[in-house]
Short mmCIF file of N, CA and C in Angstrom, two decimals:
data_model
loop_
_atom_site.label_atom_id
_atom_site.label_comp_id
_atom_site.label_asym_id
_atom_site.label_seq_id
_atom_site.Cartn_x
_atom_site.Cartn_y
_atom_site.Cartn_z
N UNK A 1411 80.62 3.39 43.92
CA UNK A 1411 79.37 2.87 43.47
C UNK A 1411 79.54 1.73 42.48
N UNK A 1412 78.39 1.76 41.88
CA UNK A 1412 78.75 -0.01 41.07
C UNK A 1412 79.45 0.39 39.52
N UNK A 1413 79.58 1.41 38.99
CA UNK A 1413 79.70 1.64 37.69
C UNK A 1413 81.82 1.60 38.52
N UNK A 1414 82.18 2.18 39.11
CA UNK A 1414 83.43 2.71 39.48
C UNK A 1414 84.01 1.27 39.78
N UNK A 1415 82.77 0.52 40.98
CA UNK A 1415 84.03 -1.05 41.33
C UNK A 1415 83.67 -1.84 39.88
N UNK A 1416 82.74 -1.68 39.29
CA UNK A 1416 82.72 -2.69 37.86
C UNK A 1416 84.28 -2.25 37.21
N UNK A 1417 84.19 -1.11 36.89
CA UNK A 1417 85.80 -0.80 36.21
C UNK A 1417 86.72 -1.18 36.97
N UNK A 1418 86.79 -0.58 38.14
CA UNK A 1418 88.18 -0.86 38.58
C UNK A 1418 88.41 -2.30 39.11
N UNK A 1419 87.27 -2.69 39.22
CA UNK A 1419 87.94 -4.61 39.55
C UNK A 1419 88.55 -4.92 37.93
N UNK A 1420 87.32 -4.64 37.34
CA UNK A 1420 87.54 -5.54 35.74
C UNK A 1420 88.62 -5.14 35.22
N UNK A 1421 89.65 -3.64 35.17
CA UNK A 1421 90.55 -4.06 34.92
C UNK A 1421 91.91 -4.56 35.86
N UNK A 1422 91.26 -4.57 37.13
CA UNK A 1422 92.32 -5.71 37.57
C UNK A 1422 92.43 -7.23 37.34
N UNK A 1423 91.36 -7.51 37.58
CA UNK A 1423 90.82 -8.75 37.19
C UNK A 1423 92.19 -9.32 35.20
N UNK A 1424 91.63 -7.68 34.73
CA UNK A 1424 92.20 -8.17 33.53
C UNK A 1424 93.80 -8.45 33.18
N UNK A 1425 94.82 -7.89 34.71
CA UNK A 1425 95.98 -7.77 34.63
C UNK A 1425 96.22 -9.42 35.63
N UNK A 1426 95.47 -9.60 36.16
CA UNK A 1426 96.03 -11.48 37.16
C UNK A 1426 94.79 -11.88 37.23
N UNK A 1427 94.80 -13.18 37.49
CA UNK A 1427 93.56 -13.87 37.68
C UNK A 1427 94.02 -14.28 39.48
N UNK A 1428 93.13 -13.56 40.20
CA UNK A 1428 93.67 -14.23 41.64
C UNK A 1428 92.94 -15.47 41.98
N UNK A 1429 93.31 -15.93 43.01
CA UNK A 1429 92.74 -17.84 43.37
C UNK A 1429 91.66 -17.40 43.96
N UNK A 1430 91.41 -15.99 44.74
CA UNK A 1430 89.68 -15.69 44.91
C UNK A 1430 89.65 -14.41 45.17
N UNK A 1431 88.53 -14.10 45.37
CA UNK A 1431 88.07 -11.95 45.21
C UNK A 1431 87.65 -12.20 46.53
N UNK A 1432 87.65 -11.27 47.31
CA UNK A 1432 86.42 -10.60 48.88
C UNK A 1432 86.56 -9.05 48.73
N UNK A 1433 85.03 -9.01 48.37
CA UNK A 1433 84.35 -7.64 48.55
C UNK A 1433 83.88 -7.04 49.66
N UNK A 1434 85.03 -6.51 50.78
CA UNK A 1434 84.75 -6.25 52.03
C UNK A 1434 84.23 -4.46 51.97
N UNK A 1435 83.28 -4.36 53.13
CA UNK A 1435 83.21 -3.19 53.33
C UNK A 1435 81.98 -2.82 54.38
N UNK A 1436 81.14 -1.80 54.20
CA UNK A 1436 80.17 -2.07 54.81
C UNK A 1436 78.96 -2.01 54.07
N UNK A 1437 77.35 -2.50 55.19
CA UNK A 1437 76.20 -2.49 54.63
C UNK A 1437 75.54 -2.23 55.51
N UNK A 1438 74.26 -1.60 55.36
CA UNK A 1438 72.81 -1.36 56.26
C UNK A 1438 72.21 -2.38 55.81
N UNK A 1439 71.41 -2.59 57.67
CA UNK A 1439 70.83 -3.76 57.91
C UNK A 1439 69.18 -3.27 57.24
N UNK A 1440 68.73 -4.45 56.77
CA UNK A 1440 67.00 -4.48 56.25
C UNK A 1440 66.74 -5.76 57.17
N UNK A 1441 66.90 -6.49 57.40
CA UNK A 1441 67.14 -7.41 58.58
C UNK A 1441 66.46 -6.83 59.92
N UNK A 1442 65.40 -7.28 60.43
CA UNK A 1442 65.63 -6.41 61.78
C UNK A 1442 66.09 -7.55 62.86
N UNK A 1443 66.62 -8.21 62.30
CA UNK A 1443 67.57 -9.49 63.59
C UNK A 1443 69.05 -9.23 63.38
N UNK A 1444 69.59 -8.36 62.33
CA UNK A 1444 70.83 -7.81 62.16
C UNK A 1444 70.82 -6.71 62.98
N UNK A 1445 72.43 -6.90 63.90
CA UNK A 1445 72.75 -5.82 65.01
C UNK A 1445 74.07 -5.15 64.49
N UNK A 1446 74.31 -3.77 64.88
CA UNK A 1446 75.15 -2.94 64.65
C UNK A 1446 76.30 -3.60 64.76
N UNK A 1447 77.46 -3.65 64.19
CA UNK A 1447 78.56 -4.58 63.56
C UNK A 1447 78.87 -6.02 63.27
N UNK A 1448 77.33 -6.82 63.20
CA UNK A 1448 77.53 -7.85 62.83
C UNK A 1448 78.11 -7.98 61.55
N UNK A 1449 78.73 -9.08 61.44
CA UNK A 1449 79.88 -9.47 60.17
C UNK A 1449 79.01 -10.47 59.03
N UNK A 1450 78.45 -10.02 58.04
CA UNK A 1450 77.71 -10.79 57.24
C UNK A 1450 78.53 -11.29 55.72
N UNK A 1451 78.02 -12.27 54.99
CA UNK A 1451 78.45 -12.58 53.96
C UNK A 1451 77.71 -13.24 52.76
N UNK A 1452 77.75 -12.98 51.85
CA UNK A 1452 77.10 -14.13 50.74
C UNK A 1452 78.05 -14.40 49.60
N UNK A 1453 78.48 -15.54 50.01
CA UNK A 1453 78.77 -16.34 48.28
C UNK A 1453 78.18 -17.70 47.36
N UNK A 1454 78.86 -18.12 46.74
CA UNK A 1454 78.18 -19.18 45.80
C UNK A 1454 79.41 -20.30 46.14
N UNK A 1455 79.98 -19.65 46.65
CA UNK A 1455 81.61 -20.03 46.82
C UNK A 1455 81.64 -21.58 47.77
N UNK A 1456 81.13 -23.00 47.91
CA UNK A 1456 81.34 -23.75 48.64
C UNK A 1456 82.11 -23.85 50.07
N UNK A 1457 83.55 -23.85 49.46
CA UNK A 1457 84.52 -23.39 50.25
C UNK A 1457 84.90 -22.27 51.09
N UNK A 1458 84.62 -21.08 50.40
CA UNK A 1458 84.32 -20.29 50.84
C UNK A 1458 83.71 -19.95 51.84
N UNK A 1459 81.93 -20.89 51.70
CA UNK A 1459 81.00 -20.37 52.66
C UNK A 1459 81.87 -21.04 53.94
N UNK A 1460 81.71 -22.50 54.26
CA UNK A 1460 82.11 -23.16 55.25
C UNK A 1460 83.83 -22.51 55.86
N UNK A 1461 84.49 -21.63 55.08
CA UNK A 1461 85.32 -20.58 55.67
C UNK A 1461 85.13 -19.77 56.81
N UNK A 1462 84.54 -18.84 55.85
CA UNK A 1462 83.35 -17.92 56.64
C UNK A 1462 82.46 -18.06 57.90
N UNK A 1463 81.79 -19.43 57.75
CA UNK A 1463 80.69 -19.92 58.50
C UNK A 1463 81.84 -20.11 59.79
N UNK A 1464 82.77 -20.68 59.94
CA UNK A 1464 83.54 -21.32 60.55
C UNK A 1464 84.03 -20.15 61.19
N UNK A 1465 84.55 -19.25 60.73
CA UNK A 1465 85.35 -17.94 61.02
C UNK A 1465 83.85 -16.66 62.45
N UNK A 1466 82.68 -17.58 62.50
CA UNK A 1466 81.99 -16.89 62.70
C UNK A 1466 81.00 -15.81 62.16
N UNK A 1467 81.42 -15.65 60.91
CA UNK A 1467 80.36 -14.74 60.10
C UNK A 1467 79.38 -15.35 59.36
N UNK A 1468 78.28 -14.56 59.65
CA UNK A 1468 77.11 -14.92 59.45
C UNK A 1468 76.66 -15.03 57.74
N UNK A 1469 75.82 -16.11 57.48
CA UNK A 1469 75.13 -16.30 56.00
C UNK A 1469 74.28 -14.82 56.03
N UNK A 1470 74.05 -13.82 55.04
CA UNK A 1470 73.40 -13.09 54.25
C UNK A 1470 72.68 -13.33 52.90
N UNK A 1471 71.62 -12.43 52.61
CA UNK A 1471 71.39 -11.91 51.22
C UNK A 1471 71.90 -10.72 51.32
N UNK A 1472 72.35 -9.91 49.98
CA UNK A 1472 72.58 -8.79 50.18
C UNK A 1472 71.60 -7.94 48.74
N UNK A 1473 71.39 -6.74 48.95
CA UNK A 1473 70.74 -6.21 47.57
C UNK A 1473 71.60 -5.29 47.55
N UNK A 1474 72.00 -4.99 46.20
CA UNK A 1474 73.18 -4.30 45.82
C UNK A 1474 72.41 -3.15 45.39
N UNK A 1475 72.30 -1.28 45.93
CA UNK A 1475 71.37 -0.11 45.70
C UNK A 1475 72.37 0.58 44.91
N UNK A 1476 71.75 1.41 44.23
CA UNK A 1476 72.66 2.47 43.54
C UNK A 1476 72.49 3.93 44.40
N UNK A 1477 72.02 4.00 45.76
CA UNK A 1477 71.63 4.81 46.18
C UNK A 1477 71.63 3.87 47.85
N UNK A 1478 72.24 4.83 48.87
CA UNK A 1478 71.71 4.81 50.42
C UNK A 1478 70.53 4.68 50.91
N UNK A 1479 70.01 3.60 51.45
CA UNK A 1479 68.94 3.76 51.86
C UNK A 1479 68.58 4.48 53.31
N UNK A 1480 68.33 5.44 53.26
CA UNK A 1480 68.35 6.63 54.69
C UNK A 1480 67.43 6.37 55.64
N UNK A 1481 66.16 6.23 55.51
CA UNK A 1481 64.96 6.31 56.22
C UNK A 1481 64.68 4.36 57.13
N UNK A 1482 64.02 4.62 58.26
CA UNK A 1482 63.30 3.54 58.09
C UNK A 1482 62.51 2.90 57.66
N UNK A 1483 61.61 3.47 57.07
CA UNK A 1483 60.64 3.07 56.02
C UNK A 1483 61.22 2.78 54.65
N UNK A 1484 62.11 3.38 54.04
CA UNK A 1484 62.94 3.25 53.29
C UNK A 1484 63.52 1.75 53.30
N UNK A 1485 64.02 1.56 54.68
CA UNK A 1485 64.99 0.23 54.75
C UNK A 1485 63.96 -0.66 54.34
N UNK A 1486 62.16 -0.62 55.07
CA UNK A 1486 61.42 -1.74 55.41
C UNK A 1486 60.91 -1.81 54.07
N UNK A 1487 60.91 -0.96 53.44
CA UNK A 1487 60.02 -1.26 52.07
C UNK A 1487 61.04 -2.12 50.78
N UNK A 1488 62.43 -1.85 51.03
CA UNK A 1488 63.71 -2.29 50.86
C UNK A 1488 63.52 -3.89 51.01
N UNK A 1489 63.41 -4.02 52.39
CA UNK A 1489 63.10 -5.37 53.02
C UNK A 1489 62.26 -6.61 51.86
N UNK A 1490 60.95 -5.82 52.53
CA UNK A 1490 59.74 -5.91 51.97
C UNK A 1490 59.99 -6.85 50.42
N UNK A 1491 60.53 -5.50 49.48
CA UNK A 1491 60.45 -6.13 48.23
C UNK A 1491 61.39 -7.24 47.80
N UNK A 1492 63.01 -7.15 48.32
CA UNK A 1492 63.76 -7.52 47.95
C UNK A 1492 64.21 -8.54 49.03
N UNK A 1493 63.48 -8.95 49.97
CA UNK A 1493 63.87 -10.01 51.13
C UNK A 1493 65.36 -10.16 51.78
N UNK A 1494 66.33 -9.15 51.18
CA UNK A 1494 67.40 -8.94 51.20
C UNK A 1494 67.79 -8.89 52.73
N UNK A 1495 68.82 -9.29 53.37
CA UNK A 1495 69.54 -9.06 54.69
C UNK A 1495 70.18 -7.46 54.75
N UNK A 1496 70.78 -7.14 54.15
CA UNK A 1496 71.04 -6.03 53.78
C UNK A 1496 71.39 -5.43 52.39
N UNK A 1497 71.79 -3.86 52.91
CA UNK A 1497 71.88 -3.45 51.22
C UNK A 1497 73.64 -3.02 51.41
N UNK A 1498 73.91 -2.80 50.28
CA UNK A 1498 75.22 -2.01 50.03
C UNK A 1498 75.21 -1.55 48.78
N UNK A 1499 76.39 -1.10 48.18
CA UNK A 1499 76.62 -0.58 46.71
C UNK A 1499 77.41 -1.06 45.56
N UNK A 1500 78.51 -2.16 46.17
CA UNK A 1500 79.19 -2.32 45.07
C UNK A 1500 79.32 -3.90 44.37
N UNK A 1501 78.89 -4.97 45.26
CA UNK A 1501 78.62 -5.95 45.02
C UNK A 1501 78.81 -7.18 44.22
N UNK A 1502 77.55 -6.47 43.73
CA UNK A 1502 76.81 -7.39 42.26
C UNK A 1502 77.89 -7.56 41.01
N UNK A 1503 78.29 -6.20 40.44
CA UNK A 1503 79.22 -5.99 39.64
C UNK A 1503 80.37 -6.87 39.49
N UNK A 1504 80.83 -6.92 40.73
CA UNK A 1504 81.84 -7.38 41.29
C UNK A 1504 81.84 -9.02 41.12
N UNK A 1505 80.46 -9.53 42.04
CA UNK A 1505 80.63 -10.98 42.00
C UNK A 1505 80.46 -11.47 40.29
N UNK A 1506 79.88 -10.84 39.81
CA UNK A 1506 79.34 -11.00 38.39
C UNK A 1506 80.50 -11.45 37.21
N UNK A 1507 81.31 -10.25 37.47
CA UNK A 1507 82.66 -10.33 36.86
C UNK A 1507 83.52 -11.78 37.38
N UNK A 1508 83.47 -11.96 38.45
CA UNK A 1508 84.24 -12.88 39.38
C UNK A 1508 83.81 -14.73 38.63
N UNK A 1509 82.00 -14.67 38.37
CA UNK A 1509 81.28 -15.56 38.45
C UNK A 1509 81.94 -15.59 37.00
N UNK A 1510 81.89 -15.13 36.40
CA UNK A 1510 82.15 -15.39 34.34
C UNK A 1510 83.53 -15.53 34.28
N UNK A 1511 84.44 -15.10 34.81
CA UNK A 1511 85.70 -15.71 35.13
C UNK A 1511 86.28 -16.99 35.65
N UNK A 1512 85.22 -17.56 36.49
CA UNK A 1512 85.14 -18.48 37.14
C UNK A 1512 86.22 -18.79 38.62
N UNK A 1513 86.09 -17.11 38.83
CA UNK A 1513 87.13 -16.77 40.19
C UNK A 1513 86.37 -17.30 41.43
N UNK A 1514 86.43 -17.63 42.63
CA UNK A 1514 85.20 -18.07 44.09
C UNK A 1514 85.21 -16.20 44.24
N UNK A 1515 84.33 -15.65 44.63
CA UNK A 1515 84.14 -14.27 45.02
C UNK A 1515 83.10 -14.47 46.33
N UNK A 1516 83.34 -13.85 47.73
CA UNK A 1516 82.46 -13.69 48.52
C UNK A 1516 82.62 -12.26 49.08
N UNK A 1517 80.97 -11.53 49.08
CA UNK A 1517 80.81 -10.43 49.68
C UNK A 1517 80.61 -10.32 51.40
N UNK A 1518 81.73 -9.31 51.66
CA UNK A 1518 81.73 -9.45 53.12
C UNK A 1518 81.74 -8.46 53.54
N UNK A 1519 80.80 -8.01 54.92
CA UNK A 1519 80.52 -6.83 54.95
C UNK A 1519 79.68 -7.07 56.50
N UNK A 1520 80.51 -5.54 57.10
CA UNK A 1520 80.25 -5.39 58.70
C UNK A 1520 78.79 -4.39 58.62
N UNK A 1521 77.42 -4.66 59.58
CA UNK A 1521 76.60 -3.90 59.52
C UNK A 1521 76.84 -2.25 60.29
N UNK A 1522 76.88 -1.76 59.90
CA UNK A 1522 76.73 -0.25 59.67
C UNK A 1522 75.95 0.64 60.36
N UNK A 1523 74.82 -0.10 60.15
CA UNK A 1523 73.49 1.14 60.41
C UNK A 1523 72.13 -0.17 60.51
N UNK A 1524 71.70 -0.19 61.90
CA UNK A 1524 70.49 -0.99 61.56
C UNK A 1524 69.19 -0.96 60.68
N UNK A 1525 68.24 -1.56 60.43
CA UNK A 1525 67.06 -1.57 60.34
C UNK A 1525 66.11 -0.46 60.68
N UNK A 1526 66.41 -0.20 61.93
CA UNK A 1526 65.39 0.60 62.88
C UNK A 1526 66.17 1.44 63.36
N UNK A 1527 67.17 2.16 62.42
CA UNK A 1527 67.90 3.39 62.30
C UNK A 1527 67.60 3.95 61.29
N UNK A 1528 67.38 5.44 61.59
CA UNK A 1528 67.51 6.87 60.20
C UNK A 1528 68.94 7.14 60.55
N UNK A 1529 68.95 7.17 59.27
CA UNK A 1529 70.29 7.78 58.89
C UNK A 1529 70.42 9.76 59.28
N UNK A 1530 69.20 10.16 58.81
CA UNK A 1530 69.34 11.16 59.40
C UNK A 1530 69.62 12.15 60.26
N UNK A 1531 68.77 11.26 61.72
CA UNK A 1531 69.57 11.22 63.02
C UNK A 1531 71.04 11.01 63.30
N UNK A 1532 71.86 10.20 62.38
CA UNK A 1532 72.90 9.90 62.34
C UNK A 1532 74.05 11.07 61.58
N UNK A 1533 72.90 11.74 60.76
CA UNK A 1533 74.01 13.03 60.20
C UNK A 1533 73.58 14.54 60.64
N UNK A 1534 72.69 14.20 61.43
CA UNK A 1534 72.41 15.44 62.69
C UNK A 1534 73.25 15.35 63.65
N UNK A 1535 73.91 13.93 64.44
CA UNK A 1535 74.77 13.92 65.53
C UNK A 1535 76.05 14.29 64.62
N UNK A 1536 76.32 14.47 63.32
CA UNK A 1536 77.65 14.49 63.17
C UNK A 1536 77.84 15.74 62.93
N UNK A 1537 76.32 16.52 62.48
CA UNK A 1537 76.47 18.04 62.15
C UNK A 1537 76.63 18.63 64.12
N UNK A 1538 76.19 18.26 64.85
CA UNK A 1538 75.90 18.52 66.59
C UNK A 1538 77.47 18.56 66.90
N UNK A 1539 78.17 17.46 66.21
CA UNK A 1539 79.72 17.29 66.83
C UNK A 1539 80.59 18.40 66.14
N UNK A 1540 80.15 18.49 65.13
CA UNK A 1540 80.87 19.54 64.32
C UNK A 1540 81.00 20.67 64.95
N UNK A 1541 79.78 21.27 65.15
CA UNK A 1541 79.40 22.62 65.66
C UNK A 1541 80.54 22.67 66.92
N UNK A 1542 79.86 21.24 68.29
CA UNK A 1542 80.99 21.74 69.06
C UNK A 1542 82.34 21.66 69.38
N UNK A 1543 83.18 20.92 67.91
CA UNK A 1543 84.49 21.06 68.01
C UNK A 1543 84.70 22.10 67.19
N UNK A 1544 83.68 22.75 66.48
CA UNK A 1544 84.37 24.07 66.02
C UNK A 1544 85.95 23.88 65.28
N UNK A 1545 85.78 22.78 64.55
CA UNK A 1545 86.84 23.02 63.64
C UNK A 1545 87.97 21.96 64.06
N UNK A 1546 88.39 21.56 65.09
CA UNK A 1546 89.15 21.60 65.60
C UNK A 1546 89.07 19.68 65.50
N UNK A 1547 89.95 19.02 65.77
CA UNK A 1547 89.63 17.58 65.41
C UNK A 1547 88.51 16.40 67.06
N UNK A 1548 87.75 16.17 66.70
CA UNK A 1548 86.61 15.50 67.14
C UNK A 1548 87.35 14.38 67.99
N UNK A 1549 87.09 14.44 69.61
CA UNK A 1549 87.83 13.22 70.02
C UNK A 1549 86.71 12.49 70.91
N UNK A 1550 87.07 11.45 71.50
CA UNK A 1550 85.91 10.34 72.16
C UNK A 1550 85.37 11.21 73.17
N UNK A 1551 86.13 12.10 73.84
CA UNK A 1551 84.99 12.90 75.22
C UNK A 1551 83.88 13.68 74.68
N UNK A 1552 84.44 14.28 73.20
CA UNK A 1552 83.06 15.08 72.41
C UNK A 1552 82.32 13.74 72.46
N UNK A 1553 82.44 12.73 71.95
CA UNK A 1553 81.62 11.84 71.43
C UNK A 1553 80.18 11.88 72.82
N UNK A 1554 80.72 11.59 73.99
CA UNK A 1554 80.68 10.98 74.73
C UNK A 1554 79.57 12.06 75.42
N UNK A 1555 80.49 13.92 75.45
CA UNK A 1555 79.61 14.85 75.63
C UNK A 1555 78.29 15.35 74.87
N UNK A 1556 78.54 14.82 73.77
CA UNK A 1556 77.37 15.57 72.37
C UNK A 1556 76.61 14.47 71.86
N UNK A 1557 76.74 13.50 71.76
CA UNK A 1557 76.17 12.63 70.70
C UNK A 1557 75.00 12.29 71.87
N UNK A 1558 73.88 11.56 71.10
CA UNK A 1558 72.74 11.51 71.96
C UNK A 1558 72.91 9.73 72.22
N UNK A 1559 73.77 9.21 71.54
CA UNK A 1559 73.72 7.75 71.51
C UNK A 1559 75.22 6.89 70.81
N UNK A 1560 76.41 7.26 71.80
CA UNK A 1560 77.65 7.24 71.33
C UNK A 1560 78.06 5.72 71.09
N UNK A 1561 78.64 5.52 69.39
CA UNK A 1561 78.69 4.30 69.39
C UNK A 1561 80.57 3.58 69.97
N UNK A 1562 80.28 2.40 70.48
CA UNK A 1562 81.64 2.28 70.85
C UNK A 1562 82.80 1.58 70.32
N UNK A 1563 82.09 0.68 69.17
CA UNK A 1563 82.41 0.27 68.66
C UNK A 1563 83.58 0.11 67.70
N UNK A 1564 84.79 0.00 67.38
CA UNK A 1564 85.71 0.32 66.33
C UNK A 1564 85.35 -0.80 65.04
N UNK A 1565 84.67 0.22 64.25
CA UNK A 1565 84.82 -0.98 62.93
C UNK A 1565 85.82 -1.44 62.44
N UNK A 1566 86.08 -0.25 61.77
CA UNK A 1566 87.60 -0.49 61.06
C UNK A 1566 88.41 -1.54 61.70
N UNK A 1567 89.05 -1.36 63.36
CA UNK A 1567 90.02 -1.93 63.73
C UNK A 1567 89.47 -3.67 63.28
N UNK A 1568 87.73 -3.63 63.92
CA UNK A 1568 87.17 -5.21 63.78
C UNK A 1568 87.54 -5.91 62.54
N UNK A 1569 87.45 -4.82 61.28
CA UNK A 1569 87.54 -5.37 59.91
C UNK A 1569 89.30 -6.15 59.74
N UNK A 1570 89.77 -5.04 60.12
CA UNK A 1570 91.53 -5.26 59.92
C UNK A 1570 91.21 -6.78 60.53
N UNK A 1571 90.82 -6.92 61.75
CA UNK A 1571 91.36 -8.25 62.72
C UNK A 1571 91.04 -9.29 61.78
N UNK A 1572 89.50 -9.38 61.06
CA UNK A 1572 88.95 -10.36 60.25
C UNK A 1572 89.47 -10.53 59.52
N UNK A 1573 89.72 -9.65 58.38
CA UNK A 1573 91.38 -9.78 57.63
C UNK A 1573 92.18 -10.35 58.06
N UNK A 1574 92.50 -10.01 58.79
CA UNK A 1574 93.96 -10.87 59.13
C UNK A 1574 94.18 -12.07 59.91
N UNK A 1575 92.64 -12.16 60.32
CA UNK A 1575 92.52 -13.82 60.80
C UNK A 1575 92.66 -13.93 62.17
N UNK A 1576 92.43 -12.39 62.73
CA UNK A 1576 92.85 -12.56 64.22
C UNK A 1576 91.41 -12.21 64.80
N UNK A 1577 90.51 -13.80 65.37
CA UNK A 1577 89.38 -13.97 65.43
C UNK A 1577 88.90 -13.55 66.90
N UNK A 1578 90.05 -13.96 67.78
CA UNK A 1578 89.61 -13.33 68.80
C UNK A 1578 89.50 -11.68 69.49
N UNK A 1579 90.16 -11.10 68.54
CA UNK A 1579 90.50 -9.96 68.46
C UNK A 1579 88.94 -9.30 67.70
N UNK A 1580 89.13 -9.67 67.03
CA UNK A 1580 87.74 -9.07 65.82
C UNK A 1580 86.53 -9.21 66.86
N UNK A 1581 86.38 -10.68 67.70
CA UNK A 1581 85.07 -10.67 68.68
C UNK A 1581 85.46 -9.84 69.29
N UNK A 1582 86.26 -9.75 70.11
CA UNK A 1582 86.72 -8.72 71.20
C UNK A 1582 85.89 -7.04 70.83
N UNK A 1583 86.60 -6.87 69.37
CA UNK A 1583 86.27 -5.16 68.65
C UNK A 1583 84.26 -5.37 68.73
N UNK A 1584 83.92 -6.47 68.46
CA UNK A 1584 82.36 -6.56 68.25
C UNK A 1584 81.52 -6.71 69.44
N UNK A 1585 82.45 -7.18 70.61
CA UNK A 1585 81.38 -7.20 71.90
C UNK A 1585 81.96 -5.75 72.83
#
């Protein structure tokens, strides 16, 4: 959350000064033109952006919550107030520290969970999978047998590729 990355960046921050920060991770969409693993970003960062932009990931706002936003109504009222593209948790803190240092910091972050998704539904299919692996470790045919709407997506692997600059690979994980 934001109290935990405020500390633990700031005292890294306080042991090197790096040539730039990226706050990768994920976020739920308030967006309803944001689709399930699109790759979003916001910085102040010049260079940065036209990086990014270039690399294929998309311009964002982001609103930084101290709390999940679960519901759809939740997300839209989210929306609503804060015009935000999406939300996440650790952010703000982060660029904040970055900005008074005078480090480039850009937040980057794969969508998660749409707009016009409950989260709830989403931790009912995981309580549904549970039940029928009974303990035992959860593999893609459960997915495939139990879930009402199996996603296929590999984030993680997509994130690694973007990291590491391997662009066609990362589209590949996203289509």
């Amino acid at each position: 959350g934001l109290t935990h990355a405020e500390t633990a960046v700031g005292k890294a921050l306080a042991l090197e000064r790096p040539p730039r920060v990226f706050t990768c991770g994920f976020a739920g969409a308030l967006n309803t033109a944001l689709r399930l693993g699109d790759v979003v970003f916001e910085t102040q960062d010049e260079t940065l952006r036209a990086q990014l932009t270039s690399a294929g990931v998309k311009p964002a706002k982001f609103h930084c919550a101290s709390r999940i936003a679960v519901t759809v109504t939740e997300k839209a009222e989210l929306y609503r107030i804060t015009r935000a593209d999406a939300v996440e948790m650790e952010s703000e803190p982060i660029q904040a520290l970055c900005r008074s240092r005078g480090i480039p910091c850009a937040t980057v972050r794969v969508i998660s969970d749409t707009a016009g998704e409950d989260l709830w539904v989403l931790a009912n299919e995981i309580d549904k999978l549970s039940l029928y692996a009974k303990g035992r470790r959860i593999e893609e045919a459960d997915v495939q047998r139990v879930a009402s709407s199996a996603r296929e997506a590999n984030i993680f692997a997509m994130v690694d590729a973007i990291a590491e600059k391997r662009l066609p690979a990362a589209m590949r994980l996203l289509h």
